[in-house]
Amino acid sequence: EHMDATAEAILDGLDDAQRMAATAVRGPVRIIAGAGAGKTRTVTRRIAYACATKAWDPRATLAVTFSVKAAAEMRNRLSQLDVASDVKAATFHSAALHQLRRIWPDVCEGPMPFISRNPREIVEHSLRRVTTQQVDDDTVRNLQAEINWCKISLIAPEDYARVCAATHRQPPSGLEPSQFVDVYKAYEAEKTNRNEIDFDDILLIVCHLMESDEEVASAIRSNIRWLTVDEYQDVTPLQQRVLDAWLGNRDDLTVVGDAN
C-alpha cells in the first residue's frame, strides 16, 4: 500500500503522454520526444517509477547519455528520488571504461593500457613517419577526425579504400586512400608501442571481449539488466554494437530521442 503511494507520487505532475511513457517499464520501449517535451524529467521519473514498483533493480539499471553534462544532470535528478539513487547514469565511454577496469585483471595479463592524453600528437608522429608532406595543424586535425570516423563506423584499415571507392569518400588533406591507411596503421602501431588506447578503443575492446568471451559478457550483463539510451538518434554503429553486446538476447531496452 505504502509502495503504491510512493510510486503514484513519482508520477505527480506528468501529463498523459509523459505518464504513459513513465509507466511502460517492460520490454523494448521507444520514447519519441523533441525539445521542450519534458524528456529528462519523464525519463528520470520513469526510472524511479520502475524501481519503486520493483519492476527494475536500481543497482542493475543504467541510463546512457550522450554528454558528461547530461549524465551529471541525470544523476542529480535521480539522487533526489530515493528509490533511484543507486541507478547509474553515464556516457557510453564512461560506462564501458568502468566495465573494462573491472574485468581487465581477469582477462588480461599485465596492466591495462593508459588512455592517451594526446592522440593528436600520435597522429602527427604517424603522419611524419609515412609521408613527406607538410604537417600542419589542420592536416593533423582532419586526419584525427577521419581515424575517429573509421572507428565509430566500424571500418578497419583494410576496408577503407573499398569504402572510399563505393561511397566516393575523399580522404582528408589530399591524401590517397592508401596513404591515409598507412597513417591509420602507423597510428595504431604507435599507440600499441606506447601502451595507450584512445577513446573509441574503450568501446572496441569491450565489444571484442564480450563477443569473444561468454563469461565476460555475462559478468558485464548481470550489472546492466535495464538499459535506457538517450539521444538514440545520434548513436554510432560502434555504440550500437556495444549496446547489442550489453543486451545479449534480452530486450529490456528503452531508447529516447527525436523523430529521426
Coordinates of N, CA and C in Angstrom, one line a residue, residues 124-245:
E124 N 50.1 13.0 -35.5 CA 51.2 13.8 -36.1 C 52.5 13.0 -36.3
H125 N 52.8 12.2 -35.2 CA 54.0 11.4 -35.3 C 53.8 10.3 -36.4
S126 N 52.6 9.8 -36.6 CA 52.4 8.8 -37.6 C 52.4 9.4 -39.0
L127 N 51.9 10.6 -39.1 CA 51.9 11.3 -40.4 C 53.4 11.5 -40.8
R128 N 54.2 12.0 -39.9 CA 55.6 12.2 -40.3 C 56.3 10.9 -40.7
R129 N 55.9 9.8 -40.1 CA 56.6 8.6 -40.4 C 56.3 8.1 -41.8
V130 N 55.1 8.3 -42.3 CA 54.7 7.7 -43.5 C 54.6 8.6 -44.7
T131 N 54.8 9.9 -44.5 CA 54.7 10.8 -45.6 C 55.7 12.0 -45.5
T132 N 56.0 12.6 -46.6 CA 57.0 13.7 -46.5 C 56.3 15.0 -46.6
Q133 N 54.9 14.9 -46.7 CA 54.2 16.2 -46.9 C 54.2 17.1 -45.7
Q134 N 53.8 18.3 -46.0 CA 53.8 19.4 -45.0 C 52.8 18.9 -43.8
V135 N 53.3 19.0 -42.6 CA 52.5 18.7 -41.4 C 52.0 19.9 -40.8
D136 N 50.7 20.3 -40.9 CA 50.2 21.5 -40.2 C 49.0 21.0 -39.3
D137 N 48.6 22.0 -38.5 CA 47.6 21.7 -37.5 C 46.3 21.2 -38.2
D138 N 45.9 21.8 -39.3 CA 44.7 21.4 -40.0 C 44.7 20.0 -40.5
T139 N 45.9 19.6 -41.1 CA 46.0 18.3 -41.6 C 45.9 17.3 -40.5
V140 N 46.6 17.5 -39.3 CA 46.6 16.6 -38.2 C 45.1 16.5 -37.7
R141 N 44.5 17.6 -37.5 CA 43.1 17.6 -37.0 C 42.2 16.8 -38.0
N142 N 42.3 17.0 -39.3 CA 41.5 16.3 -40.2 C 41.7 14.8 -40.3
L143 N 43.0 14.5 -40.1 CA 43.3 13.0 -40.1 C 42.8 12.4 -38.8
Q144 N 42.9 13.1 -37.7 CA 42.4 12.5 -36.5 C 40.9 12.3 -36.6
A145 N 40.2 13.3 -37.2 CA 38.7 13.2 -37.4 C 38.4 12.0 -38.2
E146 N 39.2 11.7 -39.3 CA 39.0 10.6 -40.2 C 39.2 9.3 -39.5
I147 N 40.2 9.2 -38.7 CA 40.5 8.0 -37.9 C 39.3 7.7 -37.0
N148 N 38.9 8.8 -36.3 CA 37.8 8.7 -35.4 C 36.5 8.2 -36.2
W149 N 36.3 8.8 -37.4 CA 35.1 8.4 -38.2 C 35.2 6.9 -38.5
C150 N 36.4 6.4 -38.9 CA 36.6 5.0 -39.2 C 36.2 4.1 -38.0
K151 N 36.7 4.5 -36.9 CA 36.4 3.7 -35.7 C 34.9 3.6 -35.3
I152 N 34.3 4.8 -35.3 CA 32.9 4.8 -34.9 C 32.0 4.2 -36.0
S153 N 32.5 4.1 -37.2 CA 31.7 3.5 -38.3 C 32.1 2.0 -38.5
L154 N 33.0 1.5 -37.7 CA 33.5 0.1 -37.7 C 34.1 -0.2 -39.0
I155 N 35.0 0.7 -39.5 CA 35.7 0.5 -40.8 C 37.2 0.2 -40.4
A156 N 37.6 -1.0 -40.7 CA 39.0 -1.3 -40.4 C 39.9 -0.8 -41.5
P157 N 41.2 -0.6 -41.2 CA 42.1 0.0 -42.2 C 42.0 -0.7 -43.5
E158 N 41.9 -2.1 -43.5 CA 41.9 -2.8 -44.8 C 40.6 -2.6 -45.6
D159 N 39.6 -2.1 -44.9 CA 38.3 -1.9 -45.7 C 38.2 -0.4 -46.2
Y160 N 39.1 0.4 -45.8 CA 38.9 1.8 -46.0 C 38.9 2.2 -47.5
A161 N 39.8 1.7 -48.3 CA 39.9 2.0 -49.7 C 38.6 1.6 -50.4
R162 N 38.1 0.4 -50.0 CA 36.9 -0.1 -50.7 C 35.7 0.8 -50.3
V163 N 35.6 1.3 -49.1 CA 34.6 2.2 -48.7 C 34.6 3.5 -49.5
C164 N 35.8 4.0 -49.6 CA 36.0 5.3 -50.4 C 35.5 5.1 -51.8
A165 N 35.9 4.0 -52.4 CA 35.5 3.7 -53.8 C 34.0 3.6 -53.9
A166 N 33.4 2.9 -53.0 CA 32.0 2.7 -53.1 C 31.1 3.9 -52.8
T167 N 31.6 4.8 -51.9 CA 30.8 5.9 -51.5 C 31.4 7.3 -52.0
H168 N 32.4 7.2 -52.8 CA 33.0 8.4 -53.3 C 33.5 9.3 -52.2
R169 N 34.0 8.7 -51.1 CA 34.5 9.5 -50.0 C 36.0 9.9 -50.3
Q170 N 36.3 11.2 -50.0 CA 37.7 11.7 -50.3 C 38.4 11.7 -48.9
P171 N 39.6 11.0 -48.9 CA 40.4 11.1 -47.7 C 40.8 12.6 -47.4
P172 N 41.0 12.9 -46.2 CA 41.4 14.3 -45.9 C 42.7 14.8 -46.5
S173 N 42.9 16.1 -46.6 CA 44.2 16.7 -46.8 C 44.8 16.2 -48.1
G174 N 44.0 15.8 -49.1 CA 44.5 15.4 -50.4 C 45.3 14.1 -50.4
L175 N 45.1 13.3 -49.4 CA 45.8 12.0 -49.4 C 45.1 11.0 -50.2
E176 N 45.8 10.1 -50.8 CA 45.2 9.0 -51.5 C 44.7 8.0 -50.4
P177 N 43.6 7.2 -50.7 CA 43.2 6.3 -49.6 C 44.3 5.4 -49.1
S178 N 45.2 4.9 -49.9 CA 46.3 4.1 -49.4 C 47.2 4.8 -48.5
Q179 N 47.4 6.1 -48.7 CA 48.3 6.9 -47.8 C 47.6 7.1 -46.5
F180 N 46.3 7.4 -46.5 CA 45.6 7.5 -45.3 C 45.6 6.2 -44.5
V181 N 45.5 5.1 -45.1 CA 45.5 3.8 -44.4 C 46.9 3.6 -43.8
D182 N 48.0 4.1 -44.5 CA 49.3 4.0 -43.9 C 49.4 4.8 -42.6
V183 N 48.8 6.0 -42.6 CA 48.8 6.8 -41.4 C 48.0 6.1 -40.3
Y184 N 46.8 5.6 -40.7 CA 45.9 5.0 -39.7 C 46.7 3.8 -39.0
K185 N 47.3 3.0 -39.9 CA 48.0 1.8 -39.3 C 49.2 2.2 -38.5
A186 N 49.9 3.2 -38.9 CA 51.0 3.7 -38.1 C 50.5 4.3 -36.7
Y187 N 49.4 4.9 -36.8 CA 48.7 5.5 -35.6 C 48.4 4.3 -34.6
E188 N 47.8 3.2 -35.1 CA 47.5 2.1 -34.3 C 48.8 1.5 -33.7
A189 N 49.8 1.3 -34.5 CA 51.1 0.7 -34.1 C 51.7 1.5 -33.0
E190 N 51.7 2.9 -33.2 CA 52.4 3.8 -32.3 C 51.7 3.7 -30.9
K191 N 50.3 3.7 -31.0 CA 49.6 3.6 -29.7 C 49.9 2.3 -29.0
T192 N 50.0 1.2 -29.7 CA 50.4 0.0 -29.0 C 51.8 0.0 -28.4
N193 N 52.7 0.6 -29.1 CA 54.1 0.8 -28.6 C 54.1 1.6 -27.3
R194 N 53.2 2.6 -27.2 CA 53.2 3.4 -26.0 C 52.3 2.8 -24.9
N195 N 51.7 1.6 -25.2 CA 50.7 1.0 -24.3 C 49.6 2.0 -24.0
E196 N 49.1 2.6 -25.1 CA 48.0 3.5 -24.9 C 46.8 3.1 -25.8
I197 N 45.6 3.5 -25.4 CA 44.4 3.3 -26.2 C 43.7 4.7 -26.3
D198 N 42.9 4.9 -27.4 CA 42.2 6.1 -27.5 C 40.8 5.9 -27.0
F199 N 40.0 7.0 -27.1 CA 38.7 7.0 -26.5 C 37.8 5.9 -27.1
D200 N 37.8 5.7 -28.4 CA 37.0 4.8 -29.1 C 37.4 3.3 -28.9
D201 N 38.7 3.2 -28.6 CA 39.2 1.8 -28.3 C 38.5 1.2 -27.1
I202 N 38.2 2.1 -26.2 CA 37.5 1.6 -25.0 C 36.2 0.8 -25.4
L203 N 35.5 1.4 -26.3 CA 34.3 0.7 -26.8 C 34.6 -0.5 -27.7
L204 N 35.6 -0.4 -28.5 CA 36.0 -1.5 -29.4 C 36.5 -2.7 -28.5
I205 N 37.2 -2.4 -27.5 CA 37.8 -3.5 -26.6 C 36.7 -4.2 -25.9
V206 N 35.7 -3.4 -25.3 CA 34.6 -4.0 -24.6 C 33.8 -4.9 -25.5
C207 N 33.5 -4.4 -26.7 CA 32.8 -5.3 -27.7 C 33.6 -6.6 -28.0
H208 N 34.9 -6.4 -28.2 CA 35.7 -7.6 -28.6 C 35.7 -8.6 -27.4
L209 N 35.9 -8.1 -26.2 CA 35.9 -9.0 -25.1 C 34.6 -9.7 -24.8
M210 N 33.5 -9.0 -25.0 CA 32.2 -9.5 -24.8 C 31.8 -10.5 -25.9
E211 N 32.2 -10.2 -27.1 CA 31.8 -11.0 -28.2 C 32.7 -12.3 -28.3
S212 N 33.8 -12.3 -27.6 CA 34.7 -13.5 -27.7 C 34.7 -14.3 -26.4
D213 N 34.1 -13.8 -25.4 CA 34.2 -14.5 -24.1 C 32.8 -14.4 -23.4
E214 N 32.1 -15.5 -23.4 CA 30.8 -15.6 -22.8 C 30.8 -15.2 -21.3
E215 N 31.8 -15.6 -20.6 CA 31.9 -15.4 -19.2 C 32.0 -13.9 -18.9
V216 N 32.8 -13.2 -19.7 CA 33.0 -11.8 -19.5 C 31.7 -11.1 -19.8
A217 N 31.0 -11.5 -20.9 CA 29.8 -10.9 -21.4 C 28.7 -11.1 -20.3
S218 N 28.6 -12.3 -19.7 CA 27.6 -12.5 -18.6 C 27.9 -11.6 -17.4
A219 N 29.2 -11.5 -17.0 CA 29.6 -10.7 -15.9 C 29.2 -9.3 -16.1
I220 N 29.4 -8.7 -17.3 CA 29.0 -7.3 -17.5 C 27.5 -7.2 -17.6
R221 N 26.9 -8.1 -18.3 CA 25.4 -8.0 -18.4 C 24.7 -8.1 -17.1
S222 N 25.2 -8.9 -16.1 CA 24.5 -9.0 -14.9 C 24.4 -7.7 -14.1
N223 N 25.3 -6.8 -14.4 CA 25.3 -5.5 -13.8 C 24.4 -4.4 -14.5
I224 N 24.1 -4.8 -15.8 CA 23.2 -3.8 -16.5 C 22.0 -4.6 -17.1
R225 N 21.0 -4.8 -16.3 CA 19.8 -5.5 -16.7 C 18.8 -4.7 -17.4
W226 N 18.7 -3.4 -17.0 CA 17.8 -2.4 -17.6 C 18.5 -1.2 -18.2
L227 N 18.3 -1.0 -19.4 CA 19.1 0.0 -20.1 C 18.2 1.0 -20.7
T228 N 18.5 2.3 -20.5 CA 17.8 3.4 -21.2 C 18.9 4.2 -21.9
V229 N 18.7 4.5 -23.2 CA 19.6 5.2 -24.0 C 19.0 6.5 -24.5
D230 N 19.6 7.6 -24.1 CA 19.1 8.9 -24.5 C 19.7 9.4 -25.8
E231 N 19.0 10.3 -26.5 CA 19.5 10.8 -27.8 C 19.9 9.7 -28.8
Y232 N 19.0 8.7 -28.8 CA 19.3 7.5 -29.6 C 19.5 7.7 -31.1
Q233 N 18.9 8.9 -31.6 CA 19.1 9.1 -33.0 C 20.6 9.4 -33.3
D234 N 21.4 9.7 -32.3 CA 22.8 10.0 -32.6 C 23.8 8.9 -32.3
V235 N 23.2 7.7 -32.0 CA 24.1 6.5 -31.7 C 24.9 6.1 -33.0
T236 N 26.2 5.9 -32.8 CA 27.0 5.5 -33.9 C 27.0 4.0 -34.1
P237 N 27.4 3.5 -35.2 CA 27.4 2.0 -35.4 C 28.3 1.3 -34.3
L238 N 29.3 1.9 -33.8 CA 30.1 1.4 -32.8 C 29.4 1.3 -31.4
Q239 N 28.7 2.4 -31.1 CA 27.9 2.4 -29.9 C 26.7 1.4 -30.0
Q240 N 26.1 1.3 -31.1 CA 25.1 0.3 -31.3 C 25.6 -1.1 -31.1
R241 N 26.8 -1.4 -31.5 CA 27.4 -2.7 -31.3 C 27.7 -3.0 -29.8
V242 N 28.1 -1.9 -29.1 CA 28.3 -2.1 -27.6 C 26.9 -2.4 -27.0
L243 N 25.9 -1.6 -27.5 CA 24.6 -1.8 -26.9 C 24.1 -3.2 -27.2
D244 N 24.3 -3.8 -28.4 CA 23.9 -5.1 -28.7 C 24.6 -6.1 -27.8
A245 N 25.9 -5.9 -27.5 CA 26.7 -6.7 -26.6 C 26.2 -6.7 -25.2

